[in-house]
Amino acid sequence: MNKTSIGIEPELGSYLASVNSSPSEVQRQLIDRTAELGRRAGMQIAPEQGEFLATLVDLLSPTFAVEVGTFTGYSALSIAGALPPDGSLLCCDVSEEWTAIAKEHWELAGLSGAIDLRIAPASETLADLPADTVIDFAFVDADKAGYVEYYEQILSRLAPKGLICVDNTIWSGSVIDESDTSVDTEAIRAFNRHVADDPRTRQVIVPIGDGLTLIRHA
Ligand SMILES: C[S@@+](CC[C@H](N)C(=O)[O-])C[C@H]1O[C@@H](n2cnc3c(N)ncnc32)[C@H](O)[C@@H]1O
């Protein structure tokens, strides 16, 4: 059964998958390769989310895109595959092991040249960007405790018509479960409140995948 979006029953998920644009051959291979990692494979975004990200990137035509949290590279494949010819994607992750799988599949898709992978805590990679760097598009999908910092770092460099997409902001519905006070759940709640209270931006949570917040300048 394919991974699907929150609140979508498996049968309906299968129907949606049958009428949505299909993942590319390399994306399918990457889904299968990632499944070999077992439980960890649950970190990969759903195919419809990859298609959604690709749609946004295609429409926005970003010159410089950033991804925080790459894992085995599915979201990066989706984003990089939709970039304009002069576009590039900076990927931030801390795992050599998982991103080795990503690099293999970016190569297979002919996208290696468009992707710059940096292995380091994302807050360091973002802080080290040249002062005049402008970010046109960002996808954040890493450690939840870092979300507010990533948001602030990216927002400070966001192009006037730029977009920040942040994953897992519904967190399987745990955001409204008052008995759940785990560190990650509290971090997602704190992030959602931080953005909601920020007069600099406008945002909407799209219930695709595990919740995807789209954020732009107010
Ligand atoms: C949910 S997975 C990303 C899934 C990916 N977007 C995809 O489509 O498959 C989260 C990733 O964040 C990475 N990560 C965790 N802490 C990090 C940090 N401080 N800086 C950068 N990446 C981090 C993990 O190594 C993991 O690969």
PDB file of N, CA and C and ligand atoms in Angstrom, residues 43-45 67 69-75 92-95 98 120-122 139 141-143 150, ligand 1:
ATOM      1  N   MET A  43       9.576   8.131   6.971  1.00  0.00           N
ATOM      2  CA  MET A  43       9.994   9.541   6.918  1.00  0.00           C
ATOM      3  C   MET A  43       9.854  10.128   5.513  1.00  0.00           C
ATOM      4  N   GLN A  44       9.759   9.247   4.520  1.00  0.00           N
ATOM      5  CA  GLN A  44       9.667   9.734   3.132  1.00  0.00           C
ATOM      6  C   GLN A  44       8.314  10.411   2.909  1.00  0.00           C
ATOM      7  N   ILE A  45       8.309  11.489   2.171  1.00  0.00           N
ATOM      8  CA  ILE A  45       7.028  12.156   1.892  1.00  0.00           C
ATOM      9  C   ILE A  45       6.165  11.266   0.998  1.00  0.00           C
ATOM     10  N   GLU A  67      16.309  22.863   0.744  1.00  0.00           N
ATOM     11  CA  GLU A  67      15.585  21.798   1.432  1.00  0.00           C
ATOM     12  C   GLU A  67      16.288  21.507   2.757  1.00  0.00           C
ATOM     13  N   GLY A  69      16.292  18.709   5.431  1.00  0.00           N
ATOM     14  CA  GLY A  69      15.820  17.338   5.691  1.00  0.00           C
ATOM     15  C   GLY A  69      15.621  16.582   4.395  1.00  0.00           C
ATOM     16  N   THR A  70      16.651  15.843   3.985  1.00  0.00           N
ATOM     17  CA  THR A  70      16.658  15.222   2.651  1.00  0.00           C
ATOM     18  C   THR A  70      16.409  13.725   2.696  1.00  0.00           C
ATOM     19  N   PHE A  71      16.925  13.052   3.739  1.00  0.00           N
ATOM     20  CA  PHE A  71      16.748  11.609   3.897  1.00  0.00           C
ATOM     21  C   PHE A  71      17.223  10.894   2.621  1.00  0.00           C
ATOM     22  N   THR A  72      16.387  10.056   1.994  1.00  0.00           N
ATOM     23  CA  THR A  72      16.837   9.331   0.798  1.00  0.00           C
ATOM     24  C   THR A  72      16.504  10.081  -0.499  1.00  0.00           C
ATOM     25  N   GLY A  73      16.046  11.316  -0.365  1.00  0.00           N
ATOM     26  CA  GLY A  73      16.023  12.190  -1.535  1.00  0.00           C
ATOM     27  C   GLY A  73      14.760  12.304  -2.365  1.00  0.00           C
ATOM     28  N   TYR A  74      13.610  11.785  -1.853  1.00  0.00           N
ATOM     29  CA  TYR A  74      12.399  11.833  -2.696  1.00  0.00           C
ATOM     30  C   TYR A  74      11.901  13.271  -2.902  1.00  0.00           C
ATOM     31  N   SER A  75      11.810  14.038  -1.822  1.00  0.00           N
ATOM     32  CA  SER A  75      11.318  15.415  -1.987  1.00  0.00           C
ATOM     33  C   SER A  75      12.286  16.216  -2.861  1.00  0.00           C
ATOM     34  N   CYS A  92      20.054  20.107   2.817  1.00  0.00           N
ATOM     35  CA  CYS A  92      20.712  20.056   4.123  1.00  0.00           C
ATOM     36  C   CYS A  92      20.306  18.778   4.843  1.00  0.00           C
ATOM     37  N   ASP A  93      21.286  17.999   5.269  1.00  0.00           N
ATOM     38  CA  ASP A  93      20.994  16.812   6.074  1.00  0.00           C
ATOM     39  C   ASP A  93      22.239  16.482   6.898  1.00  0.00           C
ATOM     40  N   VAL A  94      22.045  15.604   7.889  1.00  0.00           N
ATOM     41  CA  VAL A  94      23.183  15.198   8.729  1.00  0.00           C
ATOM     42  C   VAL A  94      23.595  13.745   8.477  1.00  0.00           C
ATOM     43  N   SER A  95      22.853  13.042   7.623  1.00  0.00           N
ATOM     44  CA  SER A  95      23.118  11.612   7.439  1.00  0.00           C
ATOM     45  C   SER A  95      23.820  11.317   6.115  1.00  0.00           C
ATOM     46  N   TRP A  98      21.888   7.898   4.630  1.00  0.00           N
ATOM     47  CA  TRP A  98      20.623   8.036   3.898  1.00  0.00           C
ATOM     48  C   TRP A  98      20.794   8.857   2.619  1.00  0.00           C
ATOM     49  N   ALA A 120      25.660  18.592   7.334  1.00  0.00           N
ATOM     50  CA  ALA A 120      25.945  19.371   8.555  1.00  0.00           C
ATOM     51  C   ALA A 120      24.598  19.732   9.156  1.00  0.00           C
ATOM     52  N   PRO A 121      24.551  20.100  10.418  1.00  0.00           N
ATOM     53  CA  PRO A 121      23.274  20.588  10.955  1.00  0.00           C
ATOM     54  C   PRO A 121      22.758  21.742  10.081  1.00  0.00           C
ATOM     55  N   ALA A 122      21.496  21.689   9.737  1.00  0.00           N
ATOM     56  CA  ALA A 122      20.951  22.656   8.779  1.00  0.00           C
ATOM     57  C   ALA A 122      21.097  24.094   9.261  1.00  0.00           C
ATOM     58  N   PHE A 139      11.741  24.015   1.418  1.00  0.00           N
ATOM     59  CA  PHE A 139      10.960  22.898   1.959  1.00  0.00           C
ATOM     60  C   PHE A 139      11.653  22.447   3.230  1.00  0.00           C
ATOM     61  N   ASP A 141      11.706  19.799   6.402  1.00  0.00           N
ATOM     62  CA  ASP A 141      11.206  18.467   6.781  1.00  0.00           C
ATOM     63  C   ASP A 141      12.296  17.744   7.572  1.00  0.00           C
ATOM     64  N   ALA A 142      12.755  18.373   8.657  1.00  0.00           N
ATOM     65  CA  ALA A 142      13.839  17.750   9.438  1.00  0.00           C
ATOM     66  C   ALA A 142      13.441  17.673  10.912  1.00  0.00           C
ATOM     67  N   ASP A 143      14.418  17.795  11.811  1.00  0.00           N
ATOM     68  CA  ASP A 143      14.131  17.711  13.252  1.00  0.00           C
ATOM     69  C   ASP A 143      13.143  18.810  13.653  1.00  0.00           C
ATOM     70  N   TYR A 150      14.846  27.274  11.671  1.00  0.00           N
ATOM     71  CA  TYR A 150      14.926  27.189  10.206  1.00  0.00           C
ATOM     72  C   TYR A 150      14.022  28.237   9.555  1.00  0.00           C
TER      73      TYR A 150
HETATM   74  C1  LIG B   1      11.619  13.231   7.595  1.00  0.00           C
HETATM   75  S1  LIG B   1      13.231  13.000   6.998  1.00  0.00           S
HETATM   76  C2  LIG B   1      13.196  13.894   5.467  1.00  0.00           C
HETATM   77  C3  LIG B   1      12.408  13.187   4.391  1.00  0.00           C
HETATM   78  C4  LIG B   1      12.651  13.704   2.998  1.00  0.00           C
HETATM   79  N1  LIG B   1      12.200  15.074   2.863  1.00  0.00           N
HETATM   80  C5  LIG B   1      12.026  12.807   1.934  1.00  0.00           C
HETATM   81  O1  LIG B   1      11.277  13.289   1.087  1.00  0.00           O
HETATM   82  O2  LIG B   1      12.289  11.612   1.967  1.00  0.00           O
HETATM   83  C6  LIG B   1      14.158  14.028   8.063  1.00  0.00           C
HETATM   84  C7  LIG B   1      15.634  14.174   7.737  1.00  0.00           C
HETATM   85  O3  LIG B   1      16.150  15.252   8.532  1.00  0.00           O
HETATM   86  C8  LIG B   1      17.484  14.970   8.812  1.00  0.00           C
HETATM   87  N2  LIG B   1      17.905  15.785   9.960  1.00  0.00           N
HETATM   88  C9  LIG B   1      17.677  15.570  11.284  1.00  0.00           C
HETATM   89  N3  LIG B   1      18.226  16.538  12.014  1.00  0.00           N
HETATM   90  C10 LIG B   1      18.816  17.400  11.153  1.00  0.00           C
HETATM   91  C11 LIG B   1      19.548  18.610  11.303  1.00  0.00           C
HETATM   92  N4  LIG B   1      19.787  19.150  12.509  1.00  0.00           N
HETATM   93  N5  LIG B   1      20.006  19.227  10.190  1.00  0.00           N
HETATM   94  C12 LIG B   1      19.764  18.701   8.958  1.00  0.00           C
HETATM   95  N6  LIG B   1      19.063  17.566   8.755  1.00  0.00           N
HETATM   96  C13 LIG B   1      18.606  16.928   9.838  1.00  0.00           C
HETATM   97  C14 LIG B   1      17.515  13.461   9.066  1.00  0.00           C
HETATM   98  O4  LIG B   1      18.824  12.950   8.884  1.00  0.00           O
HETATM   99  C15 LIG B   1      16.497  12.955   8.030  1.00  0.00           C
HETATM  100  O5  LIG B   1      17.156  12.534   6.863  1.00  0.00           O
END
